[in-house]
Amino acid sequence: MHFRFNLPEVFPGEGPTGDSSGGTTRMDATMPSTIHTVAFEEGRRLASDPNICAVGYGTKLRGGAPAALGSLIYYVREKIGSREELEARGTWIVPESVEGFGTDVVPMGRIVRATADRAVPTGRRGTRVAAPLIGGPATTALGASVGGPGGYGTVGGLCFDNTTNNVSNLPLLLSNAHVWGLAASTEVIQPVTASAIFGAGVSPAAAGGPLQLVQTRLLPALTAPIAFANAVAQTYLITGGESDPLSDGQAATTVPATTRTDGEQVTITAPGAGLAPAGRRLSPAVSWTYQRRSTTAVLQTASSGSRTVTKLLAARRLFTNAASYTSGQTVSLYAELIPAAGGAPALTSAHLPLVYLYPLPAGDRIIPRVLRPTARQTPTTVTAQFTGFPAPARAGIATLPFTVAGSFTVDSDGTGTFQAANVGTLPAGTLALALPSTAVRLFVPPSTQVIIDIDRRAASSFAAQAVNSAGDSVGTVSIPAPGSNGRTLVTVAASEIVEIRLTGSASAVLYGVTSNRASPETSPPLSYAGNVPVSSLATGKWAASLFVQAMDSGFPESANVVETANGQAALIADCQFTVA
C-alpha cells in the first residue's frame, strides 16, 4: 500500500523579490502552462508586492454570480481605482489576462501569515469543547439525526457579513448540512474523529446448514462514512500516529533561514492491514521517505520500522440507571474510563466521551450525547446469561458462528456438534455444544467477569484467555477441578472483557455462559455522566455505544468493533435498554 502526499508551501512576503516588469520567471522552462503552475509562479514573483497578498485560481465572480471559470485570482489589501495611484504605491498593475488566463482582483484587507510561534487561536485546548471551534479537528452537532449520510465532518471555513466586509464583526463558521443538520440552536462540538463502524446485532447460523458469516446490519444513516472511517483509522495506524513523517522529515532536513522551501513530498510504503477497525492495535512494518525541495537543494531523509498504537484505553464501561423506561422519564448515562499507560493523562479533562444511542434492530437514527465529568457512582451489577443452546440449534453438526440470546456468539473456523446434555440437566428444548478442535472465540457483552459452564474432562491443555476491545489479552483465569457432574465453572475477570479465546478445547462441551459487569477496581476510574429524555426516543429496544477521544489530539482512544474469525465486524453495544 502506498500513500503519497505533495505539500506545496508558498507564503507571501518570503523569498526573493519578483520581476517588477510584469514578466513571468518559470521554475522550469519545460513545465506546461497550467493555471495552477501560473498561479504558483505569480505568487512567488509578487511575494514582495506592497498590495498583492497572494495569487490563486478559481471562478471569477460579478455581483456574487459566476462570471468566468478558470481565472487567476489576485488577492489585494485594497482595490485601487487609478493607474497613477497604483504606480505611485509601487504595486503591480493586474492586466485583463496573464498567459492566456483571465484575471480577477479580490480585496482581502490586511492579512498576516500564520507562524508556528504564534499563540494557538483558541487558547488552551483542555476544555470539554473547543471554544471557539477551529478548522482541522472534525465537528458534529448534538441534535437529532441529520438528513444525509455522516453526522460528522470538518469546519469548512470562517465567514463574515458580506454586506459590511468588516472583519471585526462576529465571525461565522461554515459547514455542511450533513455535519450540523438544519435545526437552529443545536449545540456543536469538536473534536470528533470519524472512528467508528456502526452495526447492530448478528444473524445466527443454522445448524447443519451451509457455512454462514456473522453479518452486521449497518445503520442506514452511516452507510456512506464506513469506508471513510476505516480509512482514517487504517492510515493513522499504518503511518504510526506517534511519529508524523512530515514533521520528522522537516526536522531532519533543516535549511538556512534565508532559504525558501517550495514543496515537500512524503511517500509511505506499508502492507495492507486488511480489516482495520477503528482503534484496533496494529504493528505493521512501515517505511517512508521525505523529500524537501528548496531554492538551494533537494533534501531527503528516510525511516523504517514497526509502528504501534499505544494510546488506547485500558478499559471503558457504560451503564444506564435502568433496564427499561417509560414516558416522562430520563435515561441517565454513566461511563467509567481507565486510561492506558503512555496515553492521554488520567484526568477527566483529557478525554472526550461521546455516546451514540440508536434503536435496534433498525439502527435508522442516532442520538449523540457528550458526557461530562462527575463523581464516581456505584452502578448495579449488570448480568446477562444463557444456559443451553435453543432453536435454531438442533442435534447434529453445528456450523459456526452461532448467536445465543442476542448477546453471545460462539465462533470458530471449525464445526462443532449440538448434543443432548451428557451430564447434569439443561432447560427444555436446548442443547449443549461440543466444541471443535480449532480455536474458539466466545464473544460476550462488555463484561468484567465471565463464567463459562463447560465439561472439559475430555479436553487436553484447556485454556481460556480474556480479550478487551483493543485486542489485548487481559484478565485472570480461575479453572477449578471438575465438579461432581463433570462440569466446571471457569471464571475470567478483568476491567474490560469483550471476548474469551478458548484453546485446547477439542471435545469439551459448552453448556452456558454468564456475564457480569460492575466496577471491580479499588482505585477510582475516570467518571462521566449525561442523560437523554425518553421523549426523544421511540419505543422499542435501544443500544448505546461509547466512543472516547484524546481531547488534545482528537485521536480515538476506544476500539468499538470486534472482528469475528470469519473476518466480519460488529459494533460493540456497551449497554442496551428498552423504552416502553
C-alpha positions as semicolon CSV with decimal commas, in nm:
position;residue;x (nm);y (nm);z (nm)
1;M;0,000;0,000;0,000
2;H;0,143;0,337;-0,098
3;F;0,044;0,683;0,020
4;R;0,187;0,993;-0,144
5;F;0,138;1,349;-0,029
6;N;0,260;1,652;-0,226
7;L;0,266;1,953;0,000
8;P;0,345;2,290;-0,160
9;E;0,446;2,566;0,077
10;V;0,431;2,917;-0,064
11;F;0,397;3,215;0,164
12;P;0,351;3,580;0,065
13;G;0,626;3,807;0,186
14;E;0,903;3,546;0,173
15;G;1,168;3,459;-0,083
16;P;1,337;3,670;-0,349
17;T;1,175;3,978;-0,497
18;G;0,998;3,907;-0,825
19;D;1,046;4,069;-1,161
20;S;0,876;4,407;-1,141
21;S;0,843;4,431;-1,517
22;G;0,538;4,211;-1,514
23;G;0,708;3,921;-1,692
24;T;0,694;3,568;-1,551
25;T;1,000;3,376;-1,435
26;R;0,943;2,999;-1,468
27;M;1,088;2,736;-1,236
28;D;1,124;2,500;-1,529
29;A;1,105;2,612;-1,890
30;T;0,955;2,276;-1,992
31;M;0,670;2,290;-1,739
32;P;0,328;2,316;-1,909
33;S;0,142;2,641;-1,865
34;T;-0,140;2,514;-1,643
35;I;-0,341;2,755;-1,433
36;H;-0,211;2,620;-1,104
37;T;0,153;2,650;-1,214
38;V;0,093;3,006;-1,336
39;A;-0,074;3,094;-1,004
40;F;0,219;2,939;-0,818
41;E;0,474;3,137;-1,020
42;E;0,275;3,460;-0,989
43;G;0,262;3,416;-0,612
44;R;0,640;3,381;-0,599
45;R;0,703;3,670;-0,838
46;L;0,478;3,907;-0,644
47;A;0,581;3,794;-0,295
48;S;0,722;4,137;-0,207
49;D;0,446;4,343;-0,372
50;P;0,314;4,603;-0,122
51;N;-0,051;4,548;-0,213
52;I;-0,088;4,197;-0,359
53;C;-0,123;3,942;-0,075
54;A;-0,149;3,615;-0,267
55;V;-0,238;3,461;-0,602
56;G;-0,473;3,167;-0,653
57;Y;-0,716;3,045;-0,914
58;G;-1,087;2,974;-0,931
59;T;-1,414;3,125;-1,052
60;K;-1,442;3,496;-1,125
61;L;-1,749;3,650;-0,962
62;R;-1,951;3,952;-1,063
63;G;-2,227;4,065;-0,827
64;G;-2,189;3,737;-0,640
65;A;-2,261;3,529;-0,951
66;P;-2,006;3,327;-1,152
67;A;-1,879;3,527;-1,450
68;A;-1,583;3,323;-1,574
69;L;-1,433;2,986;-1,490
70;G;-1,061;2,918;-1,462
71;S;-0,942;3,266;-1,367
72;L;-0,628;3,375;-1,184
73;I;-0,736;3,543;-0,861
74;Y;-0,514;3,823;-0,726
75;Y;-0,591;3,893;-0,359
76;V;-0,506;4,252;-0,266
77;R;-0,504;4,453;0,055
78;E;-0,721;4,714;-0,109
79;K;-0,863;4,776;-0,453
80;I;-0,710;5,090;-0,606
81;G;-0,902;5,262;-0,884
82;S;-0,648;5,471;-1,072
83;R;-0,338;5,364;-1,260
84;E;-0,150;5,667;-1,128
85;E;-0,207;5,567;-0,765
86;L;-0,109;5,205;-0,839
87;E;0,218;5,324;-0,988
88;A;0,276;5,566;-0,703
89;R;0,244;5,284;-0,448
90;G;0,479;5,061;-0,642
91;T;0,231;4,777;-0,686
92;W;0,197;4,568;-0,998
93;I;-0,098;4,654;-1,223
94;V;-0,304;4,338;-1,284
95;P;-0,390;4,306;-1,656
96;E;-0,703;4,151;-1,807
97;S;-0,520;3,822;-1,864
98;V;-0,192;3,652;-1,777
99;E;-0,054;3,378;-2,001
100;G;-0,395;3,323;-2,156
101;F;-0,588;3,306;-1,829
102;G;-0,838;3,573;-1,730
103;T;-0,780;3,759;-1,405
104;D;-0,984;3,884;-1,113
105;V;-0,887;4,116;-0,826
106;V;-1,036;4,048;-0,483
107;P;-0,980;4,283;-0,185
108;M;-0,884;4,099;0,135
109;G;-0,784;4,369;0,381
110;R;-0,460;4,325;0,569
111;I;-0,374;3,960;0,635
112;V;-0,082;3,815;0,828
113;R;0,090;3,485;0,762
114;A;0,042;3,230;1,040
115;T;0,364;3,110;1,202
116;A;0,443;2,837;1,449
117;D;0,549;3,081;1,722
118;R;0,209;3,248;1,738
119;A;-0,042;3,165;2,011
120;V;-0,295;2,892;1,940
121;P;-0,606;3,070;1,805
122;T;-0,841;2,909;2,057
123;G;-0,609;2,921;2,355
124;R;-0,561;2,612;2,565
125;R;-0,744;2,305;2,427
126;G;-0,804;2,142;2,766
127;T;-1,173;2,227;2,789
128;R;-1,466;1,999;2,721
129;V;-1,529;2,156;2,383
130;A;-1,325;2,384;2,161
131;A;-1,441;2,741;2,208
132;P;-1,445;2,881;1,957
133;L;-1,438;2,596;1,708
134;I;-1,139;2,584;1,476
135;G;-1,057;2,421;1,145
136;G;-0,883;2,086;1,142
137;P;-1,046;1,859;1,404
138;A;-1,379;1,718;1,296
139;T;-1,703;1,854;1,435
140;T;-2,057;1,729;1,493
141;A;-2,389;1,853;1,627
142;L;-2,566;1,703;1,927
143;G;-2,919;1,730;1,794
144;A;-3,137;1,469;1,626
145;S;-3,011;1,271;1,329
146;V;-2,907;1,481;1,034
147;G;-3,061;1,435;0,694
148;G;-2,768;1,298;0,497
149;P;-2,507;1,028;0,549
150;G;-2,237;1,113;0,800
151;G;-2,308;1,302;1,117
152;Y;-1,955;1,435;1,144
153;G;-1,722;1,637;0,929
154;T;-1,494;1,938;0,926
155;V;-1,539;2,310;0,957
156;G;-1,549;2,441;0,602
157;G;-1,433;2,796;0,666
158;L;-1,462;3,122;0,854
159;C;-1,719;3,370;0,725
160;F;-1,810;3,733;0,783
161;D;-2,103;3,957;0,689
162;N;-2,052;4,023;0,318
163;T;-2,259;4,342;0,328
164;T;-2,011;4,520;0,553
165;N;-1,699;4,308;0,488
166;N;-1,589;4,414;0,833
167;V;-1,355;4,156;0,987
168;S;-1,424;4,299;1,331
169;N;-1,778;4,163;1,308
170;L;-1,857;3,840;1,492
171;P;-1,725;3,560;1,267
172;L;-1,943;3,273;1,150
173;L;-1,836;2,914;1,084
174;L;-1,940;2,726;0,772
175;S;-2,001;2,353;0,746
176;N;-2,236;2,114;0,564
177;A;-2,592;2,016;0,649
178;H;-2,486;1,651;0,685
179;V;-2,244;1,763;0,957
180;W;-2,455;2,002;1,167
181;G;-2,806;1,940;1,036
182;L;-3,068;2,208;0,977
183;A;-3,207;2,265;1,328
184;A;-3,129;2,602;1,484
185;S;-2,982;2,643;1,835
186;T;-2,820;2,297;1,836
187;E;-2,502;2,255;2,040
188;V;-2,198;2,199;1,820
189;I;-1,880;2,038;1,950
190;Q;-1,534;1,925;1,847
191;P;-1,317;1,729;1,820
192;V;-1,500;1,428;1,681
193;T;-1,299;1,180;1,475
194;A;-1,455;0,951;1,216
195;S;-1,355;0,648;1,419
196;A;-1,647;0,409;1,425
197;I;-1,803;0,130;1,227
198;F;-2,169;0,108;1,321
199;G;-2,364;-0,217;1,314
200;A;-2,645;-0,374;1,509
201;G;-2,690;-0,737;1,601
202;V;-2,584;-1,050;1,417
203;S;-2,768;-1,317;1,221
204;P;-2,741;-1,669;1,365
205;A;-2,609;-1,953;1,151
206;A;-2,841;-2,253;1,117
207;A;-2,703;-2,582;1,249
208;G;-2,625;-2,831;0,975
209;G;-2,670;-2,573;0,702
210;P;-2,409;-2,422;0,470
211;L;-2,138;-2,203;0,616
212;Q;-2,269;-1,861;0,704
213;L;-2,095;-1,548;0,822
214;V;-2,193;-1,316;1,101
215;Q;-2,338;-1,023;0,911
216;T;-2,360;-0,678;1,064
217;R;-2,659;-0,463;0,984
218;L;-2,519;-0,117;0,925
219;L;-2,701;0,188;1,049
220;P;-2,852;0,335;0,732
221;A;-2,755;0,689;0,830
222;L;-2,389;0,587;0,843
223;T;-2,351;0,353;0,547
224;A;-2,154;0,605;0,340
225;P;-1,893;0,703;0,604
226;I;-1,798;0,347;0,696
227;A;-1,526;0,318;0,434
228;F;-1,401;0,664;0,527
229;A;-1,393;0,579;0,897
230;N;-1,189;0,266;0,829
231;A;-0,955;0,459;0,601
232;V;-0,894;0,720;0,870
233;A;-0,817;0,454;1,129
234;Q;-0,608;0,240;0,899
235;T;-0,399;0,532;0,771
236;Y;-0,337;0,650;1,125
237;L;-0,239;0,304;1,243
238;I;-0,015;0,231;0,945
239;T;0,169;0,562;0,943
240;G;0,238;0,536;1,313
241;G;0,039;0,809;1,482
242;E;0,319;0,864;1,732
243;S;0,562;0,970;1,460
244;D;0,439;1,214;1,197
245;P;0,659;1,157;0,890
246;L;0,607;1,515;0,774
247;S;0,732;1,685;1,091
248;D;1,006;1,425;1,138
249;G;1,126;1,482;0,782
250;Q;1,123;1,858;0,827
251;A;1,329;1,830;1,146
252;A;1,584;1,606;0,972
253;T;1,628;1,837;0,671
254;T;1,673;2,182;0,815
255;V;1,756;2,468;0,578
256;P;1,907;2,813;0,644
257;A;1,668;3,088;0,741
258;T;1,723;3,261;0,408
259;T;1,635;2,951;0,206
260;R;1,283;2,905;0,078
261;T;1,103;2,568;0,083
262;D;0,895;2,531;-0,233
263;G;0,742;2,190;-0,168
264;E;0,755;1,865;0,025
265;Q;0,671;1,506;-0,055
266;V;0,620;1,209;0,176
267;T;0,598;0,857;0,033
268;I;0,479;0,588;0,274
269;T;0,506;0,215;0,199
270;A;0,328;-0,033;0,422
271;P;0,148;-0,367;0,397
272;G;-0,227;-0,358;0,363
273;A;-0,374;-0,414;0,707
274;G;-0,691;-0,580;0,583
275;L;-0,992;-0,504;0,800
276;A;-0,876;-0,231;1,036
277;P;-1,147;-0,148;1,290
278;A;-1,101;0,197;1,433
279;G;-0,872;0,196;1,733
280;R;-0,752;-0,164;1,694
281;R;-0,382;-0,208;1,766
282;L;-0,168;-0,300;1,467
283;S;0,210;-0,322;1,432
284;P;0,284;-0,311;1,058
285;A;0,636;-0,260;0,926
286;V;0,633;0,084;0,767
287;S;0,892;0,275;0,568
288;W;0,869;0,629;0,450
289;T;1,083;0,874;0,257
290;Y;1,066;1,250;0,284
291;Q;1,183;1,498;0,023
292;R;1,212;1,875;0,070
293;R;1,252;2,088;-0,242
294;S;1,414;2,421;-0,161
295;T;1,563;2,706;-0,362
296;T;1,916;2,577;-0,295
297;A;1,888;2,198;-0,284
298;V;1,668;1,890;-0,274
299;L;1,699;1,739;0,074
300;Q;1,566;1,399;0,176
301;T;1,556;1,153;0,461
302;A;1,400;0,812;0,526
303;S;1,280;0,591;0,809
304;S;1,160;0,235;0,851
305;G;1,038;0,018;1,134
306;S;0,724;-0,111;1,305
307;R;0,452;0,128;1,416
308;T;0,243;0,057;1,723
309;V;-0,057;0,242;1,858
310;T;-0,021;0,272;2,233
311;K;-0,284;0,524;2,333
312;L;-0,595;0,309;2,358
313;L;-0,782;0,295;2,687
314;A;-0,708;0,010;2,925
315;A;-1,085;-0,023;2,981
316;R;-1,413;0,159;2,929
317;R;-1,766;0,093;3,053
318;L;-2,109;0,246;3,002
319;F;-2,418;0,197;3,221
320;T;-2,778;0,316;3,229
321;N;-2,968;0,362;3,554
322;A;-3,245;0,121;3,450
323;A;-3,313;-0,165;3,211
324;S;-3,639;-0,013;3,085
325;Y;-3,803;0,331;3,075
326;T;-4,149;0,479;3,028
327;S;-4,276;0,815;2,907
328;G;-4,168;1,112;3,117
329;Q;-3,851;0,951;3,250
330;T;-3,489;1,035;3,173
331;V;-3,221;0,789;3,068
332;S;-2,916;0,855;3,286
333;L;-2,584;0,750;3,133
334;Y;-2,274;0,681;3,341
335;A;-1,931;0,595;3,198
336;E;-1,602;0,485;3,351
337;L;-1,266;0,514;3,174
338;I;-0,928;0,368;3,265
339;P;-0,653;0,533;3,056
340;A;-0,369;0,319;2,925
341;A;-0,009;0,378;3,026
342;G;0,153;0,619;2,784
343;G;-0,178;0,756;2,663
344;A;-0,371;1,069;2,750
345;P;-0,333;1,174;3,115
346;A;-0,555;1,022;3,382
347;L;-0,757;1,343;3,401
348;T;-1,125;1,375;3,313
349;S;-1,043;1,691;3,113
350;A;-0,802;1,498;2,889
351;H;-1,071;1,273;2,736
352;L;-1,389;1,336;2,537
353;P;-1,652;1,062;2,591
354;L;-1,925;1,065;2,328
355;V;-2,223;0,827;2,340
356;Y;-2,427;0,729;2,034
357;L;-2,773;0,588;2,107
358;Y;-2,956;0,402;1,829
359;P;-3,266;0,179;1,802
360;L;-3,237;-0,196;1,746
361;P;-3,256;-0,366;1,509
362;A;-3,326;-0,090;1,254
363;G;-3,047;0,147;1,356
364;D;-3,203;0,419;1,142
365;R;-3,143;0,703;1,385
366;I;-2,863;0,832;1,609
367;I;-2,888;1,038;1,926
368;P;-2,541;1,169;2,027
369;R;-2,457;1,282;2,380
370;V;-2,137;1,424;2,526
371;L;-2,073;1,304;2,881
372;R;-1,941;1,543;3,144
373;P;-1,708;1,469;3,438
374;T;-1,886;1,359;3,753
375;A;-1,823;1,195;4,089
376;R;-1,783;0,817;4,092
377;Q;-2,107;0,624;4,121
378;T;-2,183;0,265;4,219
379;P;-2,386;0,115;3,935
380;T;-2,586;-0,202;3,989
381;T;-2,413;-0,515;3,856
382;V;-2,545;-0,597;3,509
383;T;-2,589;-0,969;3,438
384;A;-2,656;-1,143;3,107
385;Q;-2,652;-1,520;3,066
386;F;-2,774;-1,829;2,883
387;T;-2,789;-2,198;2,969
388;G;-2,828;-2,435;2,676
389;F;-2,846;-2,354;2,305
390;P;-3,206;-2,301;2,187
391;A;-3,351;-2,329;1,834
392;P;-3,242;-2,298;1,560
393;A;-2,987;-2,531;1,721
394;R;-3,069;-2,896;1,656
395;A;-2,881;-3,218;1,722
396;G;-2,601;-3,269;1,471
397;I;-2,328;-3,063;1,311
398;A;-2,305;-2,704;1,439
399;T;-2,183;-2,464;1,173
400;L;-2,026;-2,169;1,350
401;P;-2,065;-1,880;1,428
402;F;-2,380;-1,927;1,636
403;T;-2,551;-1,649;1,832
404;V;-2,735;-1,702;2,159
405;A;-2,967;-1,462;2,344
406;G;-2,867;-1,181;2,112
407;S;-2,553;-1,108;2,315
408;F;-2,328;-1,416;2,297
409;T;-2,165;-1,559;1,985
410;V;-1,956;-1,877;1,957
411;D;-1,722;-1,854;1,660
412;S;-1,456;-2,080;1,511
413;D;-1,310;-2,183;1,178
414;G;-1,415;-2,541;1,261
415;T;-1,753;-2,703;1,319
416;G;-1,893;-2,830;1,648
417;T;-2,174;-3,066;1,741
418;F;-2,504;-2,987;1,912
419;Q;-2,599;-3,270;2,150
420;A;-2,815;-3,351;2,447
421;A;-2,666;-3,298;2,791
422;N;-2,440;-3,588;2,884
423;V;-2,411;-3,468;3,244
424;G;-2,646;-3,257;3,452
425;T;-2,958;-3,101;3,302
426;L;-3,047;-2,826;3,056
427;P;-3,367;-2,624;3,006
428;A;-3,623;-2,797;2,788
429;G;-3,566;-2,754;2,418
430;T;-3,198;-2,662;2,446
431;L;-2,876;-2,846;2,363
432;A;-2,511;-2,846;2,466
433;L;-2,234;-2,767;2,218
434;A;-1,932;-2,997;2,173
435;L;-1,655;-2,760;2,067
436;P;-1,432;-2,812;1,761
437;S;-1,060;-2,888;1,775
438;T;-0,973;-2,547;1,631
439;A;-0,950;-2,235;1,847
440;V;-1,285;-2,099;1,967
441;R;-1,375;-1,733;2,009
442;L;-1,659;-1,660;2,250
443;F;-1,793;-1,304;2,213
444;V;-1,971;-1,171;2,520
445;P;-2,142;-0,845;2,619
446;P;-1,891;-0,597;2,765
447;S;-1,806;-0,764;3,095
448;T;-1,582;-0,751;3,398
449;Q;-1,640;-1,119;3,486
450;V;-1,730;-1,412;3,260
451;I;-1,826;-1,756;3,398
452;I;-1,819;-2,045;3,150
453;D;-2,018;-2,360;3,230
454;I;-1,818;-2,632;3,050
455;D;-1,742;-3,004;3,068
456;R;-1,371;-3,013;2,985
457;R;-1,285;-3,364;3,108
458;A;-1,223;-3,487;2,752
459;A;-1,022;-3,177;2,658
460;S;-0,645;-3,155;2,689
461;S;-0,444;-2,841;2,767
462;F;-0,764;-2,640;2,804
463;A;-0,703;-2,265;2,843
464;A;-0,920;-1,954;2,844
465;Q;-0,793;-1,602;2,775
466;A;-0,990;-1,279;2,804
467;V;-0,952;-1,006;2,540
468;N;-1,057;-0,642;2,564
469;S;-1,194;-0,421;2,287
470;A;-0,844;-0,318;2,177
471;G;-0,750;-0,681;2,117
472;D;-0,522;-0,703;2,422
473;S;-0,503;-1,020;2,630
474;V;-0,622;-0,928;2,980
475;G;-0,761;-1,076;3,297
476;T;-0,709;-1,353;3,548
477;V;-0,846;-1,704;3,494
478;S;-0,969;-1,949;3,755
479;I;-1,007;-2,309;3,629
480;P;-1,113;-2,534;3,918
481;A;-1,130;-2,911;3,904
482;P;-1,448;-3,058;3,751
483;G;-1,741;-3,087;3,989
484;S;-1,939;-3,400;4,073
485;N;-2,121;-3,391;3,739
486;G;-1,803;-3,330;3,541
487;R;-1,887;-2,967;3,462
488;T;-1,656;-2,679;3,555
489;L;-1,732;-2,315;3,617
490;V;-1,434;-2,142;3,455
491;T;-1,417;-1,779;3,575
492;V;-1,232;-1,498;3,396
493;A;-1,211;-1,147;3,546
494;A;-1,073;-0,817;3,411
495;S;-1,162;-0,446;3,390
496;E;-1,295;-0,498;3,038
497;I;-1,377;-0,819;2,851
498;V;-1,549;-0,849;2,513
499;E;-1,414;-1,188;2,403
500;I;-1,289;-1,516;2,551
501;R;-1,046;-1,724;2,344
502;L;-1,052;-2,097;2,417
503;T;-0,767;-2,325;2,317
504;G;-0,720;-2,697;2,378
505;S;-1,099;-2,724;2,386
506;A;-1,144;-3,018;2,145
507;S;-1,425;-3,243;2,273
508;A;-1,507;-3,002;2,557
509;V;-1,883;-2,946;2,589
510;L;-2,018;-2,594;2,646
511;Y;-2,339;-2,563;2,846
512;G;-2,376;-2,194;2,916
513;V;-2,214;-1,858;2,988
514;T;-2,278;-1,585;3,247
515;S;-2,157;-1,227;3,202
516;N;-2,133;-0,982;3,492
517;R;-2,039;-0,618;3,466
518;A;-1,962;-0,388;3,758
519;S;-1,671;-0,173;3,880
520;P;-1,401;-0,410;4,004
521;E;-1,119;-0,159;4,059
522;T;-1,025;-0,041;4,407
523;S;-0,877;0,282;4,268
524;P;-1,141;0,511;4,115
525;P;-1,165;0,525;3,733
526;L;-1,242;0,848;3,548
527;S;-1,618;0,902;3,572
528;Y;-1,856;1,083;3,337
529;A;-2,234;1,126;3,317
530;G;-2,504;1,252;3,086
531;N;-2,871;1,199;3,011
532;V;-3,129;1,194;2,736
533;P;-3,507;1,241;2,783
534;V;-3,720;0,939;2,696
535;S;-3,945;1,173;2,498
536;S;-3,674;1,193;2,230
537;L;-3,658;0,814;2,193
538;A;-3,903;0,591;2,007
539;T;-4,048;0,288;2,181
540;G;-3,854;-0,036;2,146
541;K;-3,506;-0,164;2,220
542;W;-3,212;0,076;2,219
543;A;-2,837;0,031;2,230
544;A;-2,566;0,278;2,328
545;S;-2,200;0,275;2,222
546;L;-1,928;0,475;2,393
547;F;-1,659;0,647;2,185
548;V;-1,364;0,816;2,351
549;Q;-1,109;1,054;2,206
550;A;-0,798;1,222;2,342
551;M;-0,902;1,583;2,387
552;D;-0,580;1,744;2,268
553;S;-0,530;1,537;1,952
554;G;-0,879;1,414;1,861
555;F;-0,740;1,063;1,805
556;P;-0,972;0,774;1,902
557;E;-0,887;0,602;2,229
558;S;-1,156;0,333;2,220
559;A;-1,186;0,033;1,988
560;N;-1,556;-0,008;1,924
561;V;-1,557;-0,302;1,684
562;V;-1,493;-0,674;1,729
563;E;-1,384;-0,891;1,439
564;T;-1,504;-1,250;1,406
565;A;-1,290;-1,541;1,291
566;N;-1,460;-1,515;0,953
567;G;-1,349;-1,157;0,904
568;Q;-1,679;-0,981;0,970
569;A;-1,713;-0,687;1,205
570;A;-1,977;-0,587;1,457
571;L;-2,021;-0,278;1,670
572;I;-1,979;-0,316;2,046
573;A;-2,303;-0,213;2,214
574;D;-2,181;-0,105;2,556
575;C;-2,529;-0,121;2,705
576;Q;-2,889;-0,183;2,598
577;F;-3,225;-0,075;2,737
578;T;-3,594;-0,075;2,644
579;V;-3,834;0,217;2,600
580;A;-4,198;0,125;2,660
